[in-house]
Amino acid sequence: MVRAAMARNLLVLRFSSVGDVVLTSGALSALKRETPDATITYVTKSAFVDLVRHHPAVTNVVGLAPGESVHALLARVREHGPYDGVIDLHGKLRSRWIAARTGARRKVVWQKRPLSDTVLVPLRVRRYRALMPIAARYHGAVERFVGKSLPREPLVYVTGAAAFEAAREKLIAKGVDLTRPIVVMSPGALWPTKQWPVDRFGALAAKASVNGANVVLTGSSLEADLTKQVRAIAPLAVDLAGALTLAELGGVISHARAAVANDSGPMHMARALAVPTLAFFGSTDPAQFRFDGHALAYTGVECSPCSLHGLARCPRKHFRCMNDLEVERAYELLEQLLRGPERAQVND
Ligand code: SF4
């Protein structure tokens, strides 16, 4: 076991994705609280560096560039070594390979879920039920590393002043009146079964706009078609799809009074920023996360959840998990958030 006094230089690995990198943030805080003198180097993909760059527990961030070889990455990781310990919060081939070559005496590898779920759920032999929030699993890996139970820490995402200011300028340039409440809506998701239908996002955006909210649409450039469809129904909404870096997206969400998203990266960013968040869940299990102070729209139809990460199409063809989520109910939930505290309880 590595006791706090021995753990001077630590390496933490988590390559992707937006949500998972954000979900490691509470575990990083717990690690730092237990080993306050430790230097913590975090390795992730370069696209996600800004999610941890300003985390108070993190000393160095090493970003894996697109196309970079694992040998080149290892050389850069070693620049911050030698390491006393490695916490591999990715648990795949590449992270294990790097962890094994750091020379660290103490290593802990995280596991997202039981292997049987990873194999049997996609085959539809077994229904996936999260036994605990994913962030609690990251925390558990840190506890195994230090060899004792630790108090849980909330999610944290610090955007940094530059991203906050850049976001402000982009909002003003688009004519957003910052004195009125901003509602950020992110209608995209990695998989189609994780997306609330785009016409409903449009109807919700239209209703929120008419009732005085500044609706700001966000998404990657690949999701620009989705936000265009929303804007066709809600012309008062401002569309920033494809116009923001990841850090600026964090800055825009920081300016918001509320966020609306599917089970996606922006949902996790918003929760970690304590922005009251309305989250739509369909084919994936919301028990993977906590929503205290936020709002969860989930029908819990008998076939849900049907997948670990989402699917290209509904296997039952009715897509009731999302189609049964009505705009009126979503608006009620959004209104409740807008009437509630300006900042939500930050949790995992
Ligand atoms: S309706 Fe049921 S089967 Fe279809 S995507 Fe949703 S949860 Fe899966």
PDB file of C-alpha atoms in Angstrom, residues 151-280:
ATOM      1  CA  PRO A 151     -14.569  10.987   1.737  1.00  0.00           C
ATOM      2  CA  ARG A 152     -16.251  11.469  -1.636  1.00  0.00           C
ATOM      3  CA  GLU A 153     -15.566  14.748  -3.429  1.00  0.00           C
ATOM      4  CA  PRO A 154     -17.909  16.468  -5.895  1.00  0.00           C
ATOM      5  CA  LEU A 155     -17.269  16.809  -9.605  1.00  0.00           C
ATOM      6  CA  VAL A 156     -15.255  19.891 -10.450  1.00  0.00           C
ATOM      7  CA  TYR A 157     -14.545  21.577 -13.747  1.00  0.00           C
ATOM      8  CA  VAL A 158     -12.672  24.878 -13.743  1.00  0.00           C
ATOM      9  CA  THR A 159     -12.877  26.511 -17.159  1.00  0.00           C
ATOM     10  CA  GLY A 160     -10.253  29.175 -16.503  1.00  0.00           C
ATOM     11  CA  ALA A 161     -10.646  32.915 -16.932  1.00  0.00           C
ATOM     12  CA  ALA A 162      -9.555  32.982 -20.588  1.00  0.00           C
ATOM     13  CA  ALA A 163     -12.215  30.498 -21.714  1.00  0.00           C
ATOM     14  CA  PHE A 164     -14.872  32.258 -19.653  1.00  0.00           C
ATOM     15  CA  GLU A 165     -13.990  35.594 -21.256  1.00  0.00           C
ATOM     16  CA  ALA A 166     -13.750  34.155 -24.773  1.00  0.00           C
ATOM     17  CA  ALA A 167     -17.194  32.614 -24.324  1.00  0.00           C
ATOM     18  CA  ARG A 168     -18.586  35.917 -23.108  1.00  0.00           C
ATOM     19  CA  GLU A 169     -17.250  37.665 -26.197  1.00  0.00           C
ATOM     20  CA  LYS A 170     -18.760  35.053 -28.501  1.00  0.00           C
ATOM     21  CA  LEU A 171     -22.132  35.342 -26.786  1.00  0.00           C
ATOM     22  CA  ILE A 172     -22.078  39.155 -27.087  1.00  0.00           C
ATOM     23  CA  ALA A 173     -20.964  38.940 -30.739  1.00  0.00           C
ATOM     24  CA  LYS A 174     -24.038  36.796 -31.411  1.00  0.00           C
ATOM     25  CA  GLY A 175     -26.264  39.437 -29.813  1.00  0.00           C
ATOM     26  CA  VAL A 176     -26.987  37.523 -26.605  1.00  0.00           C
ATOM     27  CA  ASP A 177     -28.243  39.844 -23.864  1.00  0.00           C
ATOM     28  CA  LEU A 178     -26.279  38.685 -20.811  1.00  0.00           C
ATOM     29  CA  THR A 179     -28.724  40.330 -18.415  1.00  0.00           C
ATOM     30  CA  ARG A 180     -31.388  37.748 -19.345  1.00  0.00           C
ATOM     31  CA  PRO A 181     -31.109  34.101 -18.245  1.00  0.00           C
ATOM     32  CA  ILE A 182     -29.242  31.913 -20.689  1.00  0.00           C
ATOM     33  CA  VAL A 183     -30.424  28.371 -21.305  1.00  0.00           C
ATOM     34  CA  VAL A 184     -27.804  26.297 -23.123  1.00  0.00           C
ATOM     35  CA  MET A 185     -29.293  23.475 -25.168  1.00  0.00           C
ATOM     36  CA  SER A 186     -27.121  20.693 -26.617  1.00  0.00           C
ATOM     37  CA  PRO A 187     -29.330  18.474 -28.781  1.00  0.00           C
ATOM     38  CA  GLY A 188     -26.563  16.091 -29.904  1.00  0.00           C
ATOM     39  CA  ALA A 189     -25.294  12.805 -28.525  1.00  0.00           C
ATOM     40  CA  LEU A 190     -22.848  10.228 -29.746  1.00  0.00           C
ATOM     41  CA  TRP A 191     -25.541   7.643 -30.495  1.00  0.00           C
ATOM     42  CA  PRO A 192     -29.009   8.197 -31.995  1.00  0.00           C
ATOM     43  CA  THR A 193     -30.838   6.330 -29.202  1.00  0.00           C
ATOM     44  CA  LYS A 194     -29.405   8.833 -26.728  1.00  0.00           C
ATOM     45  CA  GLN A 195     -30.990  11.779 -28.557  1.00  0.00           C
ATOM     46  CA  TRP A 196     -34.303  13.275 -27.566  1.00  0.00           C
ATOM     47  CA  PRO A 197     -36.022  13.934 -30.939  1.00  0.00           C
ATOM     48  CA  VAL A 198     -34.777  17.136 -32.518  1.00  0.00           C
ATOM     49  CA  ASP A 199     -38.262  18.533 -33.215  1.00  0.00           C
ATOM     50  CA  ARG A 200     -38.948  18.331 -29.476  1.00  0.00           C
ATOM     51  CA  PHE A 201     -35.742  20.179 -28.711  1.00  0.00           C
ATOM     52  CA  GLY A 202     -37.011  22.761 -31.200  1.00  0.00           C
ATOM     53  CA  ALA A 203     -40.410  23.018 -29.479  1.00  0.00           C
ATOM     54  CA  LEU A 204     -38.758  23.292 -26.048  1.00  0.00           C
ATOM     55  CA  ALA A 205     -36.343  25.958 -27.322  1.00  0.00           C
ATOM     56  CA  ALA A 206     -39.231  27.912 -28.884  1.00  0.00           C
ATOM     57  CA  LYS A 207     -41.238  27.793 -25.661  1.00  0.00           C
ATOM     58  CA  ALA A 208     -38.274  28.843 -23.512  1.00  0.00           C
ATOM     59  CA  SER A 209     -37.408  31.700 -25.936  1.00  0.00           C
ATOM     60  CA  VAL A 210     -40.967  33.037 -26.003  1.00  0.00           C
ATOM     61  CA  ASN A 211     -40.991  32.994 -22.200  1.00  0.00           C
ATOM     62  CA  GLY A 212     -37.899  35.188 -21.933  1.00  0.00           C
ATOM     63  CA  ALA A 213     -34.900  32.846 -21.944  1.00  0.00           C
ATOM     64  CA  ASN A 214     -31.856  33.369 -24.139  1.00  0.00           C
ATOM     65  CA  VAL A 215     -31.605  29.947 -25.739  1.00  0.00           C
ATOM     66  CA  VAL A 216     -28.073  29.178 -26.924  1.00  0.00           C
ATOM     67  CA  LEU A 217     -27.586  26.040 -29.020  1.00  0.00           C
ATOM     68  CA  THR A 218     -24.289  24.216 -28.869  1.00  0.00           C
ATOM     69  CA  GLY A 219     -22.812  21.233 -30.627  1.00  0.00           C
ATOM     70  CA  SER A 220     -19.819  20.115 -32.625  1.00  0.00           C
ATOM     71  CA  SER A 221     -19.532  21.035 -36.306  1.00  0.00           C
ATOM     72  CA  LEU A 222     -20.898  17.543 -37.037  1.00  0.00           C
ATOM     73  CA  GLU A 223     -24.005  18.450 -35.044  1.00  0.00           C
ATOM     74  CA  ALA A 224     -24.610  21.748 -36.862  1.00  0.00           C
ATOM     75  CA  ASP A 225     -27.363  20.139 -38.886  1.00  0.00           C
ATOM     76  CA  LEU A 226     -29.199  19.268 -35.662  1.00  0.00           C
ATOM     77  CA  THR A 227     -28.981  22.776 -34.244  1.00  0.00           C
ATOM     78  CA  LYS A 228     -30.144  24.183 -37.595  1.00  0.00           C
ATOM     79  CA  GLN A 229     -33.246  22.016 -37.317  1.00  0.00           C
ATOM     80  CA  VAL A 230     -33.843  23.293 -33.781  1.00  0.00           C
ATOM     81  CA  ARG A 231     -33.425  26.878 -34.958  1.00  0.00           C
ATOM     82  CA  ALA A 232     -35.872  26.348 -37.797  1.00  0.00           C
ATOM     83  CA  ILE A 233     -38.512  25.780 -35.092  1.00  0.00           C
ATOM     84  CA  ALA A 234     -37.062  28.269 -32.581  1.00  0.00           C
ATOM     85  CA  PRO A 235     -35.717  31.198 -34.637  1.00  0.00           C
ATOM     86  CA  LEU A 236     -34.955  33.305 -31.545  1.00  0.00           C
ATOM     87  CA  ALA A 237     -32.347  30.775 -30.446  1.00  0.00           C
ATOM     88  CA  VAL A 238     -28.679  31.582 -31.031  1.00  0.00           C
ATOM     89  CA  ASP A 239     -26.704  28.845 -32.743  1.00  0.00           C
ATOM     90  CA  LEU A 240     -23.069  28.317 -31.695  1.00  0.00           C
ATOM     91  CA  ALA A 241     -22.633  24.810 -33.088  1.00  0.00           C
ATOM     92  CA  GLY A 242     -19.145  24.380 -34.509  1.00  0.00           C
ATOM     93  CA  ALA A 243     -18.118  27.828 -33.254  1.00  0.00           C
ATOM     94  CA  LEU A 244     -16.664  26.908 -29.860  1.00  0.00           C
ATOM     95  CA  THR A 245     -13.597  25.110 -28.605  1.00  0.00           C
ATOM     96  CA  LEU A 246     -14.253  22.633 -25.814  1.00  0.00           C
ATOM     97  CA  ALA A 247     -12.933  25.169 -23.293  1.00  0.00           C
ATOM     98  CA  GLU A 248     -15.220  27.865 -24.746  1.00  0.00           C
ATOM     99  CA  LEU A 249     -18.164  25.483 -24.518  1.00  0.00           C
ATOM    100  CA  GLY A 250     -17.361  25.219 -20.816  1.00  0.00           C
ATOM    101  CA  GLY A 251     -17.239  29.014 -20.685  1.00  0.00           C
ATOM    102  CA  VAL A 252     -20.633  29.330 -22.392  1.00  0.00           C
ATOM    103  CA  ILE A 253     -22.192  26.779 -20.030  1.00  0.00           C
ATOM    104  CA  SER A 254     -20.685  28.711 -17.087  1.00  0.00           C
ATOM    105  CA  HIS A 255     -22.670  31.756 -18.193  1.00  0.00           C
ATOM    106  CA  ALA A 256     -25.909  29.772 -18.274  1.00  0.00           C
ATOM    107  CA  ARG A 257     -28.750  29.765 -15.784  1.00  0.00           C
ATOM    108  CA  ALA A 258     -29.646  26.232 -16.925  1.00  0.00           C
ATOM    109  CA  ALA A 259     -28.490  23.589 -19.375  1.00  0.00           C
ATOM    110  CA  VAL A 260     -30.505  21.049 -21.351  1.00  0.00           C
ATOM    111  CA  ALA A 261     -28.758  18.007 -22.800  1.00  0.00           C
ATOM    112  CA  ASN A 262     -28.911  14.337 -23.616  1.00  0.00           C
ATOM    113  CA  ASP A 263     -26.633  11.782 -21.954  1.00  0.00           C
ATOM    114  CA  SER A 264     -23.540  13.441 -23.435  1.00  0.00           C
ATOM    115  CA  GLY A 265     -20.354  15.384 -22.708  1.00  0.00           C
ATOM    116  CA  PRO A 266     -22.096  18.769 -22.280  1.00  0.00           C
ATOM    117  CA  MET A 267     -24.407  17.206 -19.662  1.00  0.00           C
ATOM    118  CA  HIS A 268     -21.405  16.179 -17.576  1.00  0.00           C
ATOM    119  CA  MET A 269     -19.668  19.520 -18.086  1.00  0.00           C
ATOM    120  CA  ALA A 270     -22.791  21.384 -16.955  1.00  0.00           C
ATOM    121  CA  ARG A 271     -23.211  19.227 -13.852  1.00  0.00           C
ATOM    122  CA  ALA A 272     -19.552  19.679 -12.938  1.00  0.00           C
ATOM    123  CA  LEU A 273     -20.008  23.445 -13.355  1.00  0.00           C
ATOM    124  CA  ALA A 274     -23.021  23.248 -10.987  1.00  0.00           C
ATOM    125  CA  VAL A 275     -25.299  24.690 -13.686  1.00  0.00           C
ATOM    126  CA  PRO A 276     -28.832  23.318 -13.094  1.00  0.00           C
ATOM    127  CA  THR A 277     -29.213  20.695 -15.812  1.00  0.00           C
ATOM    128  CA  LEU A 278     -32.175  18.986 -17.445  1.00  0.00           C
ATOM    129  CA  ALA A 279     -30.952  15.631 -18.757  1.00  0.00           C
ATOM    130  CA  PHE A 280     -32.789  13.318 -21.157  1.00  0.00           C
TER     131      PHE A 280
END
